[in-house]
mmCIF file of C-alpha atoms in Angstrom:
data_model
loop_
_atom_site.group_PDB
_atom_site.id
_atom_site.type_symbol
_atom_site.label_atom_id
_atom_site.label_comp_id
_atom_site.label_asym_id
_atom_site.label_seq_id
_atom_site.Cartn_x
_atom_site.Cartn_y
_atom_site.Cartn_z
ATOM 1 C CA MET A 1 134.357 95.841 151.103
ATOM 2 C CA THR A 2 134.360 98.621 153.696
ATOM 3 C CA PRO A 3 137.803 100.208 154.160
ATOM 4 C CA PRO A 4 139.393 99.414 157.523
ATOM 5 C CA MET A 5 139.047 101.858 160.402
ATOM 6 C CA ASP A 6 141.921 102.596 162.762
ATOM 7 C CA ASN A 7 139.800 102.413 165.946
ATOM 8 C CA LEU A 8 136.201 101.376 166.377
ATOM 9 C CA GLU A 9 133.873 100.155 169.119
ATOM 10 C CA THR A 10 130.643 98.657 167.890
ATOM 11 C CA THR A 11 128.010 95.993 168.452
ATOM 12 C CA VAL A 12 127.182 93.442 165.790
ATOM 13 C CA ALA A 13 123.885 91.542 165.601
ATOM 14 C CA THR A 14 124.755 87.824 165.479
ATOM 15 C CA PRO A 15 122.951 84.483 165.843
ATOM 16 C CA LEU A 16 123.666 84.722 169.594
ATOM 17 C CA GLY A 17 122.610 88.321 170.144
ATOM 18 C CA SER A 18 124.465 91.598 169.861
ATOM 19 C CA LEU A 19 128.191 91.156 170.488
ATOM 20 C CA HIS A 20 130.502 93.976 171.513
ATOM 21 C CA VAL A 21 133.550 94.307 169.276
ATOM 22 C CA GLU A 22 136.626 96.519 169.530
ATOM 23 C CA VAL A 23 138.704 97.170 166.422
ATOM 24 C CA ALA A 24 142.151 98.773 166.431
ATOM 25 C CA GLY A 25 144.836 99.318 163.815
ATOM 26 C CA SER A 26 144.902 98.348 160.166
ATOM 27 C CA GLY A 27 146.345 95.601 158.016
ATOM 28 C CA GLU A 28 145.602 91.879 158.003
ATOM 29 C CA ALA A 29 142.788 91.110 160.445
ATOM 30 C CA LEU A 30 143.599 89.377 163.745
ATOM 31 C CA VAL A 31 140.450 88.187 165.551
ATOM 32 C CA LEU A 32 140.642 87.519 169.317
ATOM 33 C CA TRP A 33 138.098 85.426 171.308
ATOM 34 C CA PRO A 34 138.735 84.828 175.049
ATOM 35 C CA SER A 35 138.026 82.119 177.615
ATOM 36 C CA LEU A 36 134.807 81.385 179.433
ATOM 37 C CA LEU A 37 134.206 84.010 182.181
ATOM 38 C CA MET A 38 136.645 86.417 180.495
ATOM 39 C CA ASP A 39 136.055 89.222 177.987
ATOM 40 C CA ALA A 40 138.035 91.132 175.353
ATOM 41 C CA ASP A 41 140.201 92.741 178.034
ATOM 42 C CA LEU A 42 142.093 89.435 178.257
ATOM 43 C CA TRP A 43 143.849 90.525 175.053
ATOM 44 C CA ARG A 44 145.001 94.008 176.105
ATOM 45 C CA ALA A 45 148.694 93.183 175.708
ATOM 46 C CA GLN A 46 148.102 91.542 172.336
ATOM 47 C CA VAL A 47 146.144 94.507 170.981
ATOM 48 C CA GLU A 48 148.884 96.878 172.131
ATOM 49 C CA ARG A 49 151.535 94.758 170.417
ATOM 50 C CA PHE A 50 149.762 93.966 167.148
ATOM 51 C CA ALA A 51 147.512 96.958 166.371
ATOM 52 C CA PRO A 52 150.420 98.876 164.787
ATOM 53 C CA ASN A 53 150.673 96.197 162.064
ATOM 54 C CA TYR A 54 147.373 94.299 162.142
ATOM 55 C CA ARG A 55 143.690 95.116 162.342
ATOM 56 C CA THR A 56 142.860 93.596 165.729
ATOM 57 C CA VAL A 57 139.246 92.566 166.330
ATOM 58 C CA SER A 58 138.599 91.812 170.018
ATOM 59 C CA ILE A 59 135.270 90.145 170.809
ATOM 60 C CA ASP A 60 133.290 90.058 174.036
ATOM 61 C CA PRO A 61 131.772 86.584 173.558
ATOM 62 C CA PRO A 62 128.049 85.851 173.979
ATOM 63 C CA GLY A 63 126.794 86.694 177.461
ATOM 64 C CA HIS A 64 130.112 88.206 178.558
ATOM 65 C CA GLY A 65 131.506 91.710 178.956
ATOM 66 C CA ARG A 66 129.487 94.283 177.055
ATOM 67 C CA SER A 67 127.758 91.735 174.820
ATOM 68 C CA ARG A 68 124.081 90.898 175.213
ATOM 69 C CA SER A 69 123.083 88.428 177.932
ATOM 70 C CA LEU A 70 122.473 84.842 176.914
ATOM 71 C CA THR A 71 118.934 83.476 176.968
ATOM 72 C CA ARG A 72 119.703 79.869 175.970
ATOM 73 C CA GLU A 73 122.438 77.349 175.388
ATOM 74 C CA PHE A 74 124.338 77.405 172.098
ATOM 75 C CA THR A 75 126.506 75.294 169.833
ATOM 76 C CA PHE A 76 130.086 75.887 168.755
ATOM 77 C CA ASP A 77 128.918 76.138 165.154
ATOM 78 C CA GLU A 78 126.676 79.051 166.190
ATOM 79 C CA CYS A 79 129.712 80.722 167.756
ATOM 80 C CA ALA A 80 131.699 80.215 164.544
ATOM 81 C CA ARG A 81 128.825 81.779 162.600
ATOM 82 C CA CYS A 82 129.008 84.751 164.982
ATOM 83 C CA VAL A 83 132.632 85.255 163.934
ATOM 84 C CA VAL A 84 131.692 85.087 160.246
ATOM 85 C CA THR A 85 128.905 87.606 160.864
ATOM 86 C CA ILE A 86 131.371 89.971 162.541
ATOM 87 C CA LEU A 87 133.848 89.594 159.676
ATOM 88 C CA ASP A 88 131.089 90.400 157.203
ATOM 89 C CA ALA A 89 129.974 93.437 159.209
ATOM 90 C CA LEU A 90 133.544 94.772 159.246
ATOM 91 C CA GLY A 91 134.183 94.060 155.584
ATOM 92 C CA ILE A 92 136.858 91.457 156.315
ATOM 93 C CA ARG A 93 137.145 88.553 153.879
ATOM 94 C CA ARG A 94 139.706 86.447 155.774
ATOM 95 C CA ALA A 95 141.395 86.744 159.146
ATOM 96 C CA HIS A 96 143.939 85.212 161.467
ATOM 97 C CA PHE A 97 142.178 83.878 164.567
ATOM 98 C CA VAL A 98 143.525 83.677 168.128
ATOM 99 C CA GLY A 99 141.364 81.968 170.738
ATOM 100 C CA ASN A 100 141.848 80.966 174.355
ATOM 101 C CA SER A 101 140.002 77.953 175.817
ATOM 102 C CA TRP A 102 136.416 78.559 174.596
ATOM 103 C CA GLY A 103 138.030 80.718 171.923
ATOM 104 C CA ALA A 104 140.318 77.850 170.906
ATOM 105 C CA MET A 105 137.316 75.547 170.478
ATOM 106 C CA ILE A 106 135.623 78.183 168.328
ATOM 107 C CA GLY A 107 138.788 78.837 166.332
ATOM 108 C CA GLY A 108 139.044 75.167 165.468
ATOM 109 C CA THR A 109 135.362 75.033 164.539
ATOM 110 C CA LEU A 110 135.731 78.150 162.391
ATOM 111 C CA ALA A 111 138.805 76.865 160.553
ATOM 112 C CA ALA A 112 137.218 73.472 159.858
ATOM 113 C CA THR A 113 133.788 74.794 158.859
ATOM 114 C CA TYR A 114 134.647 78.067 157.115
ATOM 115 C CA PRO A 115 138.133 77.481 155.656
ATOM 116 C CA ASP A 116 137.761 80.304 153.148
ATOM 117 C CA ARG A 117 137.497 82.862 156.007
ATOM 118 C CA VAL A 118 140.641 81.905 157.912
ATOM 119 C CA HIS A 119 144.339 82.450 157.170
ATOM 120 C CA THR A 120 145.704 80.817 160.331
ATOM 121 C CA VAL A 121 144.481 79.773 163.773
ATOM 122 C CA ILE A 122 146.270 80.024 167.113
ATOM 123 C CA LEU A 123 144.505 77.801 169.638
ATOM 124 C CA MET A 124 145.563 78.450 173.214
ATOM 125 C CA ASN A 125 144.729 76.407 176.325
ATOM 126 C CA GLY A 126 141.840 74.613 174.660
ATOM 127 C CA THR A 127 140.564 71.131 173.897
ATOM 128 C CA ALA A 128 138.886 69.117 171.178
ATOM 129 C CA SER A 129 137.508 66.521 173.606
ATOM 130 C CA ARG A 130 134.345 66.145 175.657
ATOM 131 C CA ALA A 131 134.445 67.198 179.288
ATOM 132 C CA SER A 132 135.295 64.435 181.721
ATOM 133 C CA LEU A 133 132.683 63.293 184.220
ATOM 134 C CA LEU A 134 134.623 65.038 186.995
ATOM 135 C CA GLN A 135 134.743 68.303 185.063
ATOM 136 C CA ARG A 136 131.010 68.131 184.331
ATOM 137 C CA ILE A 137 130.283 67.572 188.014
ATOM 138 C CA GLU A 138 132.590 70.399 189.097
ATOM 139 C CA TYR A 139 131.102 72.922 186.692
ATOM 140 C CA SER A 140 127.541 71.871 187.471
ATOM 141 C CA ALA A 141 128.379 72.606 191.102
ATOM 142 C CA LEU A 142 129.846 75.969 190.067
ATOM 143 C CA ILE A 143 126.547 76.927 188.412
ATOM 144 C CA THR A 144 124.549 75.860 191.462
ATOM 145 C CA VAL A 145 126.738 77.780 193.906
ATOM 146 C CA ALA A 146 126.845 80.849 191.644
ATOM 147 C CA ARG A 147 123.044 80.914 191.552
ATOM 148 C CA LEU A 148 122.871 80.650 195.346
ATOM 149 C CA LEU A 149 125.412 83.455 195.745
ATOM 150 C CA GLY A 150 123.865 85.614 193.035
ATOM 151 C CA GLY A 151 127.015 85.545 190.912
ATOM 152 C CA ILE A 152 130.707 84.658 190.991
ATOM 153 C CA ARG A 153 131.340 85.641 194.615
ATOM 154 C CA PRO A 154 133.607 84.471 197.463
ATOM 155 C CA PRO A 155 134.298 81.687 198.266
ATOM 156 C CA LEU A 156 133.639 80.646 194.637
ATOM 157 C CA THR A 157 136.249 83.119 193.421
ATOM 158 C CA ARG A 158 139.000 80.979 194.925
ATOM 159 C CA SER A 159 137.962 78.063 192.692
ATOM 160 C CA VAL A 160 137.928 80.311 189.619
ATOM 161 C CA VAL A 161 141.441 81.600 190.311
ATOM 162 C CA ARG A 162 142.752 78.058 190.818
ATOM 163 C CA ALA A 163 141.072 76.882 187.607
ATOM 164 C CA PHE A 164 142.562 79.698 185.534
ATOM 165 C CA LEU A 165 145.928 80.457 187.140
ATOM 166 C CA GLY A 166 148.756 78.163 188.170
ATOM 167 C CA PRO A 167 151.012 78.413 191.223
ATOM 168 C CA THR A 168 153.443 80.802 189.536
ATOM 169 C CA SER A 169 150.808 83.393 188.669
ATOM 170 C CA ARG A 170 148.981 83.036 191.981
ATOM 171 C CA ALA A 171 152.235 83.631 193.863
ATOM 172 C CA THR A 172 153.952 86.268 191.722
ATOM 173 C CA ARG A 173 151.408 88.045 189.466
ATOM 174 C CA PRO A 174 148.870 89.824 191.692
ATOM 175 C CA ASP A 175 147.774 92.081 188.836
ATOM 176 C CA VAL A 176 146.709 89.024 186.808
ATOM 177 C CA VAL A 177 144.877 87.555 189.801
ATOM 178 C CA ARG A 178 143.060 90.866 190.212
ATOM 179 C CA GLN A 179 142.178 90.965 186.490
ATOM 180 C CA VAL A 180 140.703 87.457 186.629
ATOM 181 C CA LEU A 181 138.645 88.257 189.710
ATOM 182 C CA ASP A 182 137.438 91.619 188.410
ATOM 183 C CA THR A 183 136.355 90.159 185.064
ATOM 184 C CA ALA A 184 134.811 86.941 186.396
ATOM 185 C CA THR A 185 132.758 88.698 189.073
ATOM 186 C CA ARG A 186 131.232 91.112 186.532
ATOM 187 C CA ASN A 187 129.478 88.262 184.744
ATOM 188 C CA GLU A 188 125.713 87.845 185.084
ATOM 189 C CA VAL A 189 124.848 84.489 186.613
ATOM 190 C CA THR A 190 122.194 83.405 184.092
ATOM 191 C CA SER A 191 124.545 84.013 181.170
ATOM 192 C CA VAL A 192 127.317 82.162 182.999
ATOM 193 C CA ALA A 193 125.018 79.171 183.500
ATOM 194 C CA PHE A 194 124.098 78.970 179.801
ATOM 195 C CA ALA A 195 127.734 79.401 178.760
ATOM 196 C CA VAL A 196 129.076 76.793 181.192
ATOM 197 C CA ARG A 197 126.523 74.250 180.032
ATOM 198 C CA SER A 198 127.392 74.923 176.395
ATOM 199 C CA VAL A 199 131.175 75.151 176.668
ATOM 200 C CA VAL A 200 131.830 72.564 179.376
ATOM 201 C CA ILE A 201 128.956 70.278 180.368
ATOM 202 C CA HIS A 202 127.532 69.655 176.880
ATOM 203 C CA ARG A 203 130.776 70.193 174.952
ATOM 204 C CA PRO A 204 131.048 67.905 171.898
ATOM 205 C CA ASP A 205 134.010 65.794 170.884
ATOM 206 C CA GLN A 206 135.508 67.792 168.000
ATOM 207 C CA ARG A 207 138.529 65.678 167.139
ATOM 208 C CA ARG A 208 137.066 64.398 163.880
ATOM 209 C CA LEU A 209 135.922 67.900 162.895
ATOM 210 C CA PHE A 210 139.370 69.355 163.641
ATOM 211 C CA GLY A 211 140.824 66.781 161.278
ATOM 212 C CA ALA A 212 139.365 68.900 158.454
ATOM 213 C CA ILE A 213 141.503 71.950 159.333
ATOM 214 C CA THR A 214 143.839 72.796 156.458
ATOM 215 C CA CYS A 215 145.201 76.217 157.409
ATOM 216 C CA PRO A 216 148.366 76.621 159.512
ATOM 217 C CA ALA A 217 147.534 76.002 163.192
ATOM 218 C CA LEU A 218 149.509 76.746 166.344
ATOM 219 C CA VAL A 219 148.406 74.976 169.533
ATOM 220 C CA VAL A 220 149.676 76.605 172.733
ATOM 221 C CA ALA A 221 149.641 74.872 176.127
ATOM 222 C CA GLY A 222 150.390 76.283 179.570
ATOM 223 C CA ARG A 223 152.390 73.726 181.523
ATOM 224 C CA GLU A 224 150.637 74.731 184.781
ATOM 225 C CA ASP A 225 147.119 74.586 183.292
ATOM 226 C CA SER A 226 144.952 72.363 185.488
ATOM 227 C CA THR A 227 141.779 72.966 183.465
ATOM 228 C CA PHE A 228 143.224 71.569 180.229
ATOM 229 C CA PRO A 229 146.485 69.810 181.120
ATOM 230 C CA LEU A 230 149.205 69.237 178.540
ATOM 231 C CA ALA A 231 147.916 65.767 177.580
ATOM 232 C CA GLU A 232 144.627 67.324 176.466
ATOM 233 C CA LEU A 233 146.419 69.878 174.284
ATOM 234 C CA GLN A 234 148.543 67.101 172.794
ATOM 235 C CA THR A 235 145.366 65.226 171.902
ATOM 236 C CA MET A 236 143.955 68.325 170.204
ATOM 237 C CA ALA A 237 147.191 68.947 168.298
ATOM 238 C CA ARG A 238 147.242 65.349 167.045
ATOM 239 C CA ALA A 239 143.713 65.800 165.691
ATOM 240 C CA ILE A 240 144.765 68.775 163.508
ATOM 241 C CA PRO A 241 146.831 67.768 160.457
ATOM 242 C CA THR A 242 148.618 71.135 160.255
ATOM 243 C CA ALA A 243 149.197 71.727 163.982
ATOM 244 C CA GLU A 244 152.377 72.766 165.741
ATOM 245 C CA LEU A 245 152.397 72.425 169.544
ATOM 246 C CA VAL A 246 154.244 74.826 171.853
ATOM 247 C CA VAL A 247 154.347 74.500 175.648
ATOM 248 C CA ILE A 248 154.858 77.597 177.821
ATOM 249 C CA ASP A 249 156.419 77.134 181.240
ATOM 250 C CA ASP A 250 155.272 79.165 184.271
ATOM 251 C CA ALA A 251 151.836 79.780 182.723
ATOM 252 C CA ALA A 252 148.451 78.135 183.102
ATOM 253 C CA HIS A 253 145.023 78.653 181.493
ATOM 254 C CA LEU A 254 145.304 82.387 180.668
ATOM 255 C CA ALA A 255 148.811 82.569 179.224
ATOM 256 C CA ALA A 256 148.008 85.678 177.167
ATOM 257 C CA ALA A 257 147.625 87.649 180.411
ATOM 258 C CA GLU A 258 150.121 85.703 182.520
ATOM 259 C CA VAL A 259 153.122 85.860 180.179
ATOM 260 C CA PRO A 260 152.085 88.336 177.465
ATOM 261 C CA GLU A 261 155.581 88.952 176.111
ATOM 262 C CA ILE A 262 156.154 85.245 175.486
ATOM 263 C CA VAL A 263 152.716 84.819 173.923
ATOM 264 C CA ASN A 264 153.175 87.892 171.744
ATOM 265 C CA ASP A 265 156.522 86.637 170.469
ATOM 266 C CA LEU A 266 154.985 83.248 169.627
ATOM 267 C CA ILE A 267 152.106 84.877 167.769
ATOM 268 C CA GLU A 268 154.400 87.233 165.871
ATOM 269 C CA GLN A 269 156.780 84.475 164.823
ATOM 270 C CA PHE A 270 153.913 82.273 163.683
ATOM 271 C CA LEU A 271 152.177 85.040 161.731
ATOM 272 C CA THR A 272 155.447 86.106 160.123
ATOM 273 C CA ARG A 273 156.011 82.564 158.868
ATOM 274 C CA HIS A 274 152.447 82.354 157.560
ATOM 275 C CA ARG A 275 151.786 85.879 156.347
ATOM 276 C CA SER A 276 148.961 86.117 153.848
ATOM 277 C CA THR A 277 149.888 86.450 150.170
ATOM 278 C CA GLU A 278 146.512 87.930 149.277
ATOM 279 C CA PRO A 279 146.468 91.559 148.085
#
């Protein structure tokens, strides 16, 4: 195995193209995969908190941030294989995994399919269920409008903010609103279309698959999340035999950016209780 590096920016060739990866710190590996339309910058506060004691691995997911543009739809298993490929490239045998929304779906897939590569999973603001008819219609419309506008542009940006942020963040956290808008509008429309179809419109029901998860799992819900309301997170938690469910008030779909101190404390407490015993 390659010895860990304190700080590294690299690209890794994966089944879904070259993915941009940022590595900081040393210790047990903590892999971070963000939501649809977001990139690794979603996890800035988590990297700052955990890099002194963990080896944080922040991923720009396929077609987002500094990763290669998407040229087709994909499956969640392909995304999980991307994570395994990144772990192999960095010389990491097993890791803790933190995912938000899309990242939560991939974290569950990874833990169920590659149990020997995962210590724990923290699944935030995600789902294990298919998209509802209404959600499929809404996101199909988003793709159509984004193509007409040439990207995520006004007035579409208002819908994105409302999907990702609840009333508390929209009213009191202008820096988070700005971060969401800045990141979402940088996305290339063709990649967004492939990702939306894969993550939302054609999303599989993963409840049976998640029943195979054996590692410790923390499911985190934002009480103000309108994209995946609490009932959906409860359904996902019930599907995972090892799951604990925590609900965060005054946060919505991007809790890691909205209330980073609360999220960081939850992650730290969970990891402390489930620290790896491997040498």
